[in-house]
XYZ file of C-alpha atoms in Angstrom:
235
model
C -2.004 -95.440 23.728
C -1.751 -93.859 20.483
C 1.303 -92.074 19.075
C 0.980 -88.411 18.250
C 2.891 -86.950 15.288
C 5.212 -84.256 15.732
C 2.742 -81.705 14.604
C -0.501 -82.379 16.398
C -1.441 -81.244 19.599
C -2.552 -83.038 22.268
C -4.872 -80.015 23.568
C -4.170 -79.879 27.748
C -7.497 -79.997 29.570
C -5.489 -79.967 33.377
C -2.746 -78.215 34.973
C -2.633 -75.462 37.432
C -4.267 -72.585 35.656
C -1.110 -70.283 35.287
C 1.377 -72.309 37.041
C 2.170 -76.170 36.247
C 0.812 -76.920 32.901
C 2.666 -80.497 32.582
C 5.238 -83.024 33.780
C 8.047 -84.457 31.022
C 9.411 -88.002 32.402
C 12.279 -89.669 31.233
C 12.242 -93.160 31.418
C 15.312 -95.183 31.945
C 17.187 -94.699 35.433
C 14.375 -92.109 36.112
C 10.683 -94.410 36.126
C 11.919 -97.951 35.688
C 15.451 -98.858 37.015
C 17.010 -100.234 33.643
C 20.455 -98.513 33.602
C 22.001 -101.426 34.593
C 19.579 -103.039 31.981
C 21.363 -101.324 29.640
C 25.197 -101.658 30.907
C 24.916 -105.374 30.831
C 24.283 -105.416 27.818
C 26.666 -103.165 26.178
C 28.826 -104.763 28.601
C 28.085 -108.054 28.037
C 28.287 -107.570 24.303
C 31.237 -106.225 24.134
C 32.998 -108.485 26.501
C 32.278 -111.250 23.795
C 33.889 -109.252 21.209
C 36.832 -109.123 23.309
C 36.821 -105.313 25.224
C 36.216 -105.079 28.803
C 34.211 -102.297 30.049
C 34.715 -100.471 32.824
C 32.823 -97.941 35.423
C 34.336 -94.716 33.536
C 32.662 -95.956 30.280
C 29.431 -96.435 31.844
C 29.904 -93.113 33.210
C 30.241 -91.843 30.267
C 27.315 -94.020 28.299
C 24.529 -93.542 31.081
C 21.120 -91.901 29.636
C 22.187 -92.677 25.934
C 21.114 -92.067 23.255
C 22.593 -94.876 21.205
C 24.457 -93.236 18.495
C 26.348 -91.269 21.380
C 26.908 -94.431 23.471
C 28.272 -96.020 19.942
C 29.968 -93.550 19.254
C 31.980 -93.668 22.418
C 32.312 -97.173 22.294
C 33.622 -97.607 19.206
C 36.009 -94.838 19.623
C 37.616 -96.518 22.733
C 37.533 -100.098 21.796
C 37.884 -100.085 18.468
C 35.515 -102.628 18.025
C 35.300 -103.777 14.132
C 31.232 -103.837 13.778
C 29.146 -101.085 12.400
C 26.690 -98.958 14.777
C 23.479 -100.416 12.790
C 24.699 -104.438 13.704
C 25.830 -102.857 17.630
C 22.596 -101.339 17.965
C 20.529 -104.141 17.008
C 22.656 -106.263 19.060
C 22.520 -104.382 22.278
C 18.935 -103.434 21.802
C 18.274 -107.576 21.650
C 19.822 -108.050 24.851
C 18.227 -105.385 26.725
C 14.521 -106.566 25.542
C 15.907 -110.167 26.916
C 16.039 -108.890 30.040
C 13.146 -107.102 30.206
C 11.183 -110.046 29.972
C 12.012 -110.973 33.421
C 10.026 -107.693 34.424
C 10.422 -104.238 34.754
C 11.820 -102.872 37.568
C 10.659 -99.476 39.341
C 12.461 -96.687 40.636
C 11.752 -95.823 44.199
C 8.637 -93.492 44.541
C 7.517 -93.715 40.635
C 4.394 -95.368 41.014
C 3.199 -92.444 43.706
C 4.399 -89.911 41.942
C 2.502 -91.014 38.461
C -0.627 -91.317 40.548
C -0.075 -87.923 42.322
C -0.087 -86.436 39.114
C -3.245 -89.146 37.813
C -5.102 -87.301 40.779
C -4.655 -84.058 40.638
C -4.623 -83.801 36.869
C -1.421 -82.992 35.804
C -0.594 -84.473 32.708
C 2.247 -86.599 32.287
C 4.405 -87.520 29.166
C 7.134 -89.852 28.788
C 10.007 -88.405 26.589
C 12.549 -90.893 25.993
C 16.023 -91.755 23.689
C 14.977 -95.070 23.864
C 13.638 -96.762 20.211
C 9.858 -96.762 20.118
C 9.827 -100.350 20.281
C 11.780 -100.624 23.350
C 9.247 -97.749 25.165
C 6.663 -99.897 24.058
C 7.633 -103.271 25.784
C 8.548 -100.961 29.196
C 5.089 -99.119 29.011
C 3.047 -102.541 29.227
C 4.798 -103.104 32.602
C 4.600 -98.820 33.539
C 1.188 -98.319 32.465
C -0.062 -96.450 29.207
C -2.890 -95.019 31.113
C -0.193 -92.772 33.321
C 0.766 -90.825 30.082
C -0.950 -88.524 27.560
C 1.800 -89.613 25.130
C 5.172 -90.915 24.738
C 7.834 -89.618 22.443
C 10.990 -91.993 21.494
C 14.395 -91.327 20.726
C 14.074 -92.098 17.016
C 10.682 -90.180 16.456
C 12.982 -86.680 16.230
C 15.160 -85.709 14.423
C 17.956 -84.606 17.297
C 17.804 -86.425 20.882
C 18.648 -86.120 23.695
C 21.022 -84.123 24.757
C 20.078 -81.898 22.066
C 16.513 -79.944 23.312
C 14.302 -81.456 20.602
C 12.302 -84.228 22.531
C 11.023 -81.890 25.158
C 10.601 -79.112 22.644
C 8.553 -81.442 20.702
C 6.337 -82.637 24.239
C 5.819 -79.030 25.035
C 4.505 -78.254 21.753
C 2.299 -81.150 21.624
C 0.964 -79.807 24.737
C 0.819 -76.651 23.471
C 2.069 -75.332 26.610
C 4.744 -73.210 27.781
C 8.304 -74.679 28.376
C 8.866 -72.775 31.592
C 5.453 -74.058 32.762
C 6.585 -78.159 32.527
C 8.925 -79.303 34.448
C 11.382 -82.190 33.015
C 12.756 -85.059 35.573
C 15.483 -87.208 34.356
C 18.628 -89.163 35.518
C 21.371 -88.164 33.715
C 22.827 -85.465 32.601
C 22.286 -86.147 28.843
C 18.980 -85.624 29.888
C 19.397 -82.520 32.069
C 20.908 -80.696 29.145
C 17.831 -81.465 26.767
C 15.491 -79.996 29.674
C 17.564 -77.342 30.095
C 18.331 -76.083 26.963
C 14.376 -76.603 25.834
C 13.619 -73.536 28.417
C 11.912 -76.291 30.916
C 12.594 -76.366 34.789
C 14.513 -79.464 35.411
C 14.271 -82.018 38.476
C 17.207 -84.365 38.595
C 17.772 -87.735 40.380
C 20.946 -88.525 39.860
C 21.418 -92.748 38.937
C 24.543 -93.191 37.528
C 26.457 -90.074 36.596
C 26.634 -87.368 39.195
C 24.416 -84.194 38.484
C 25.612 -80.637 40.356
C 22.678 -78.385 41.239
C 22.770 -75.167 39.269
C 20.875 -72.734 37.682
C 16.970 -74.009 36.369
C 17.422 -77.428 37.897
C 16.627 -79.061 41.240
C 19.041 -82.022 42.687
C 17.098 -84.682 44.461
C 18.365 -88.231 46.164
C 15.004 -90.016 45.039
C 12.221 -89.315 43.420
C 10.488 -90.465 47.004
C 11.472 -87.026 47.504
C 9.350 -85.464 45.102
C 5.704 -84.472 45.525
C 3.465 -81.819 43.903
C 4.602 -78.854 46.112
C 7.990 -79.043 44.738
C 6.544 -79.423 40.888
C 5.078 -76.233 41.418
C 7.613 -74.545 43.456
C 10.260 -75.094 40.299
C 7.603 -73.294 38.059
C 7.050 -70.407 40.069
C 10.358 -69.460 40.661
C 10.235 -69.390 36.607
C 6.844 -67.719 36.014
């Protein structure tokens, strides 16, 4: 796969004509099931330094990005190290365990060749570090995405609209026209406030249905009919 600046466009070929133009996937706790990836070790981590963790703080750390998780972290515990050293740290542990494999969520695979079939193009758009994308995406599959954009290729992330801003644009597509499905609601908020429709499976943290978004249990329950259902009622 090759990684597309900010600025170019990766020219859309697919779609629906004048209805869905493309799909915007996050990846942890919405593709590959690696929140808990993720809680062990901040968990872990910080357990050695002498904090224990508990459910409200993963509550409040589920679907990143880092600096926000630190940030919370730090404030609660504390905790003496810097967020460079913390990041690097956690970041370590969480490639560890990948190496045992990467995990996916219930009805990913079918929906990523759903899309594959009917051409819809697919990005990933994560807060994840590029090189941490890059190690999930071996066990994913580059060929299921036009392009993947990581957390510390913009500027702002997630929860802030910038990542999905930036995929729209590099589709050169419309934001109403590609619908975003995350996990958290980190996530939600980006999709939202980038103008996309917004499909939510909740993992961790609890998501309310409301305006521009769509609650679902699974993404087993998601199929092409309901991708373009969430752009029409927008179009």
């Amino acid at each position: 796969m090759t990684t597309i600046s900010t600025a170019t466009t990766q020219r859309l070929d697919h779609g629906d004509g004048d209805g869905l133009q493309a799909v915007l996937l996050d990846m942890d706790g919405t593709l590959v099931d690696t929140e808990d990836f993720w809680w062990q070790s901040e968990a872990s981590l910080f357990a050695e330094l002498g904090y224990e963790l508990n459910e409200a703080d993963r509550a409040h750390v589920v679907g990143g990005p880092m600096s926000r998780v630190l940030d919370y972290l730090i404030a609660t515990t504390g905790v003496g190290l810097g967020k460079a050293e913390l990041t690097g740290l956690i970041n370590q542990r969480f490639v560890d365990l990948l190496a045992g494999g990467v995990p996916l969520m219930p009805g990913a695979e079918r929906l990523l060749n759903t899309l594959a079939a009917h051409g819809i193009p697919a990005a990933l758009v994560s807060a994840s570090h590029r090189h941490v994308i890059d190690i999930v995406l071996d066990g994913l599959g580059r060929h299921h995405f036009a392009f993947s954009l990581a957390g510390d290729e913009v500027a702002r992330t997630k929860p802030h609209p910038d990542p999905y801003l930036a995929a729209v644009a590099r589709f050169g597509a419309e934001p109403g026209r590609c619908v975003v499905v995350e996990d958290a609601p980190t996530g939600v908020q980006a999709g939202l406030a980038a103008g996309c429709p917004v499909i939510a499976v909740p993992s961790v943290a609890p998501i309310e249905p409301g305006p521009g978004r769509t609650v679902l249990r699974s993404l087993e329950q998601l199929d092409l009919e309901l991708l373009r259902a969430v752009v029409a009622a927008r179009v």
